[in-house]
């Protein structure tokens, strides 16, 4: 994905307020060998981009002053109650430099699992994203979690998910990603699981 940016020469809180009143968003790009760079963005463009999941978990192409720079979204500051973006942080990306970032999890096949079909369990997504280490070219937009075999009262751990090639998880394999909860509590879930065995 790509977005447009303009160099920002004036800094400070009053300059930022003027930018926001003009429909612009102050932002910064840091990392790599270059010094941090102050930029500004069009509010409507960045607001709609931020509503797309891939904007948060992909290498982005920043179009600035006629050149393109690879960056990763690092932080967004929102207005406390208005749908307004106040500030955005981006990090420069170098092809050979490993990244440490979060990738969303996409859960599939829950509706065909024994937990849901046989026991009427509710699938609880304990994690919705996972921290990973990888090179920029290996960064996945998302990681799929197949719940087709989950049974009532059971949990899916990170160790059961195969990361894409070149990607390693930054957290331990015993981390719970999802579980199947049966109405009536965990004990009921365990009984249902025992009956299925």
GROMACS .gro file of C-alpha atoms in nm:
model
  197
    1UNK     CA    1   0.000   0.000   0.000
    2UNK     CA    2   0.114   0.352  -0.060
    3UNK     CA    3   0.032   0.693   0.083
    4UNK     CA    4   0.134   1.052   0.012
    5UNK     CA    5   0.333   1.276   0.246
    6UNK     CA    6   0.473   1.628   0.239
    7UNK     CA    7   0.781   1.757   0.420
    8UNK     CA    8   0.700   1.968   0.727
    9UNK     CA    9   0.937   2.250   0.817
   10UNK     CA   10   0.743   2.417   1.101
   11UNK     CA   11   0.715   2.221   1.424
   12UNK     CA   12   0.565   2.270   1.769
   13UNK     CA   13   0.217   2.239   1.919
   14UNK     CA   14   0.077   2.563   1.772
   15UNK     CA   15   0.201   2.466   1.422
   16UNK     CA   16   0.043   2.121   1.467
   17UNK     CA   17  -0.289   2.280   1.566
   18UNK     CA   18  -0.282   2.498   1.253
   19UNK     CA   19  -0.210   2.190   1.041
   20UNK     CA   20  -0.504   2.001   1.191
   21UNK     CA   21  -0.739   2.295   1.133
   22UNK     CA   22  -0.630   2.287   0.768
   23UNK     CA   23  -0.718   1.916   0.736
   24UNK     CA   24  -0.358   1.796   0.768
   25UNK     CA   25  -0.198   1.554   1.016
   26UNK     CA   26   0.153   1.599   1.160
   27UNK     CA   27   0.365   1.283   1.146
   28UNK     CA   28   0.722   1.165   1.188
   29UNK     CA   29   0.941   0.908   1.014
   30UNK     CA   30   1.233   0.765   1.213
   31UNK     CA   31   1.479   0.477   1.202
   32UNK     CA   32   1.748   0.366   0.962
   33UNK     CA   33   2.063   0.573   0.911
   34UNK     CA   34   1.880   0.901   0.844
   35UNK     CA   35   1.767   1.157   1.101
   36UNK     CA   36   1.399   1.166   1.205
   37UNK     CA   37   1.192   1.345   0.943
   38UNK     CA   38   0.884   1.560   1.015
   39UNK     CA   39   0.610   1.517   0.758
   40UNK     CA   40   0.243   1.603   0.714
   41UNK     CA   41  -0.040   1.395   0.570
   42UNK     CA   42  -0.385   1.460   0.428
   43UNK     CA   43  -0.631   1.379   0.708
   44UNK     CA   44  -0.898   1.215   0.491
   45UNK     CA   45  -0.647   0.998   0.307
   46UNK     CA   46  -0.476   0.872   0.624
   47UNK     CA   47  -0.806   0.833   0.813
   48UNK     CA   48  -0.943   0.596   0.546
   49UNK     CA   49  -0.610   0.414   0.513
   50UNK     CA   50  -0.604   0.349   0.889
   51UNK     CA   51  -0.941   0.174   0.865
   52UNK     CA   52  -0.782  -0.098   0.649
   53UNK     CA   53  -0.618  -0.384   0.836
   54UNK     CA   54  -0.334  -0.419   0.585
   55UNK     CA   55  -0.222  -0.060   0.646
   56UNK     CA   56  -0.132  -0.164   1.002
   57UNK     CA   57   0.057  -0.481   0.911
   58UNK     CA   58   0.221  -0.423   0.573
   59UNK     CA   59   0.533  -0.255   0.442
   60UNK     CA   60   0.404   0.080   0.316
   61UNK     CA   61   0.536   0.290   0.031
   62UNK     CA   62   0.557   0.656   0.136
   63UNK     CA   63   0.555   0.896  -0.159
   64UNK     CA   64   0.749   1.205  -0.048
   65UNK     CA   65   0.897   1.482  -0.264
   66UNK     CA   66   0.905   1.265  -0.574
   67UNK     CA   67   1.071   0.964  -0.410
   68UNK     CA   68   0.942   0.647  -0.247
   69UNK     CA   69   1.047   0.521   0.096
   70UNK     CA   70   0.954   0.188   0.258
   71UNK     CA   71   0.805   0.239   0.604
   72UNK     CA   72   0.605   0.057   0.871
   73UNK     CA   73   0.324   0.213   1.075
   74UNK     CA   74   0.434   0.228   1.438
   75UNK     CA   75   0.187   0.445   1.632
   76UNK     CA   76  -0.131   0.647   1.582
   77UNK     CA   77  -0.265   0.911   1.820
   78UNK     CA   78  -0.642   0.965   1.799
   79UNK     CA   79  -0.859   1.242   1.939
   80UNK     CA   80  -1.023   1.122   2.264
   81UNK     CA   81  -1.377   1.139   2.126
   82UNK     CA   82  -1.375   1.271   1.767
   83UNK     CA   83  -1.293   1.055   1.463
   84UNK     CA   84  -0.976   1.257   1.414
   85UNK     CA   85  -0.616   1.145   1.368
   86UNK     CA   86  -0.382   1.369   1.570
   87UNK     CA   87  -0.037   1.226   1.497
   88UNK     CA   88   0.123   0.928   1.321
   89UNK     CA   89   0.465   0.761   1.365
   90UNK     CA   90   0.633   0.561   1.089
   91UNK     CA   91   0.957   0.363   1.095
   92UNK     CA   92   1.188   0.334   0.793
   93UNK     CA   93   1.241  -0.021   0.671
   94UNK     CA   94   1.570  -0.159   0.536
   95UNK     CA   95   1.551  -0.475   0.325
   96UNK     CA   96   1.818  -0.665   0.519
   97UNK     CA   97   1.718  -0.549   0.866
   98UNK     CA   98   1.488  -0.772   1.073
   99UNK     CA   99   1.158  -0.628   1.194
  100UNK     CA  100   0.981  -0.678   1.524
  101UNK     CA  101   0.612  -0.605   1.472
  102UNK     CA  102   0.256  -0.731   1.524
  103UNK     CA  103   0.057  -0.925   1.266
  104UNK     CA  104  -0.322  -0.983   1.284
  105UNK     CA  105  -0.463  -1.333   1.329
  106UNK     CA  106  -0.746  -1.452   1.102
  107UNK     CA  107  -0.956  -1.732   1.253
  108UNK     CA  108  -1.116  -1.979   1.011
  109UNK     CA  109  -1.343  -2.289   1.027
  110UNK     CA  110  -1.474  -2.228   1.381
  111UNK     CA  111  -1.830  -2.295   1.264
  112UNK     CA  112  -1.742  -2.650   1.147
  113UNK     CA  113  -1.545  -2.746   1.460
  114UNK     CA  114  -1.672  -3.016   1.701
  115UNK     CA  115  -1.681  -2.751   1.976
  116UNK     CA  116  -1.940  -2.543   1.791
  117UNK     CA  117  -2.130  -2.812   1.596
  118UNK     CA  118  -2.157  -3.075   1.871
  119UNK     CA  119  -2.135  -2.879   2.194
  120UNK     CA  120  -2.265  -2.533   2.106
  121UNK     CA  121  -1.945  -2.380   2.241
  122UNK     CA  122  -1.846  -2.018   2.193
  123UNK     CA  123  -1.501  -1.959   2.044
  124UNK     CA  124  -1.313  -1.696   2.240
  125UNK     CA  125  -1.028  -1.520   2.054
  126UNK     CA  126  -0.774  -1.464   2.331
  127UNK     CA  127  -0.528  -1.299   2.089
  128UNK     CA  128  -0.621  -1.100   1.780
  129UNK     CA  129  -0.260  -1.030   1.678
  130UNK     CA  130   0.081  -1.180   1.746
  131UNK     CA  131   0.430  -1.033   1.768
  132UNK     CA  132   0.674  -1.164   1.507
  133UNK     CA  133   1.036  -1.130   1.395
  134UNK     CA  134   1.110  -1.136   1.022
  135UNK     CA  135   1.277  -0.959   0.732
  136UNK     CA  136   1.059  -0.700   0.553
  137UNK     CA  137   1.009  -0.922   0.246
  138UNK     CA  138   0.879  -1.205   0.467
  139UNK     CA  139   0.624  -0.995   0.659
  140UNK     CA  140   0.278  -1.155   0.619
  141UNK     CA  141  -0.036  -0.938   0.611
  142UNK     CA  142  -0.201  -1.185   0.849
  143UNK     CA  143  -0.159  -1.537   0.992
  144UNK     CA  144  -0.441  -1.791   0.966
  145UNK     CA  145  -0.554  -1.994   1.266
  146UNK     CA  146  -0.754  -2.303   1.164
  147UNK     CA  147  -1.010  -2.391   1.434
  148UNK     CA  148  -1.166  -2.687   1.247
  149UNK     CA  149  -1.049  -2.944   1.507
  150UNK     CA  150  -1.104  -2.754   1.833
  151UNK     CA  151  -1.322  -2.940   2.084
  152UNK     CA  152  -1.532  -2.808   2.371
  153UNK     CA  153  -1.325  -2.683   2.663
  154UNK     CA  154  -1.004  -2.702   2.460
  155UNK     CA  155  -0.757  -2.428   2.374
  156UNK     CA  156  -0.541  -2.357   2.070
  157UNK     CA  157  -0.183  -2.266   2.161
  158UNK     CA  158   0.063  -2.073   1.951
  159UNK     CA  159   0.278  -2.388   1.922
  160UNK     CA  160  -0.001  -2.541   1.707
  161UNK     CA  161   0.026  -2.262   1.448
  162UNK     CA  162   0.291  -2.289   1.180
  163UNK     CA  163   0.440  -1.946   1.107
  164UNK     CA  164   0.496  -1.851   0.742
  165UNK     CA  165   0.844  -1.906   0.598
  166UNK     CA  166   1.101  -1.666   0.741
  167UNK     CA  167   0.876  -1.566   1.034
  168UNK     CA  168   0.930  -1.651   1.401
  169UNK     CA  169   0.691  -1.576   1.686
  170UNK     CA  170   0.825  -1.342   1.953
  171UNK     CA  171   0.621  -1.505   2.230
  172UNK     CA  172   0.626  -1.857   2.375
  173UNK     CA  173   0.446  -2.150   2.216
  174UNK     CA  174   0.236  -2.211   2.530
  175UNK     CA  175   0.054  -1.880   2.471
  176UNK     CA  176  -0.322  -1.942   2.430
  177UNK     CA  177  -0.458  -1.802   2.105
  178UNK     CA  178  -0.822  -1.918   2.127
  179UNK     CA  179  -1.042  -2.142   2.339
  180UNK     CA  180  -1.385  -2.303   2.317
  181UNK     CA  181  -1.611  -2.208   2.607
  182UNK     CA  182  -1.929  -2.403   2.678
  183UNK     CA  183  -2.218  -2.234   2.857
  184UNK     CA  184  -2.211  -2.356   3.215
  185UNK     CA  185  -1.838  -2.307   3.266
  186UNK     CA  186  -1.510  -2.479   3.203
  187UNK     CA  187  -1.614  -2.797   3.389
  188UNK     CA  188  -1.904  -2.851   3.148
  189UNK     CA  189  -1.661  -2.799   2.862
  190UNK     CA  190  -1.420  -3.056   3.004
  191UNK     CA  191  -1.704  -3.309   3.047
  192UNK     CA  192  -1.813  -3.254   2.687
  193UNK     CA  193  -1.456  -3.299   2.569
  194UNK     CA  194  -1.424  -3.620   2.773
  195UNK     CA  195  -1.749  -3.756   2.622
  196UNK     CA  196  -1.623  -3.690   2.269
  197UNK     CA  197  -1.309  -3.896   2.344
   0.00000   0.00000   0.00000
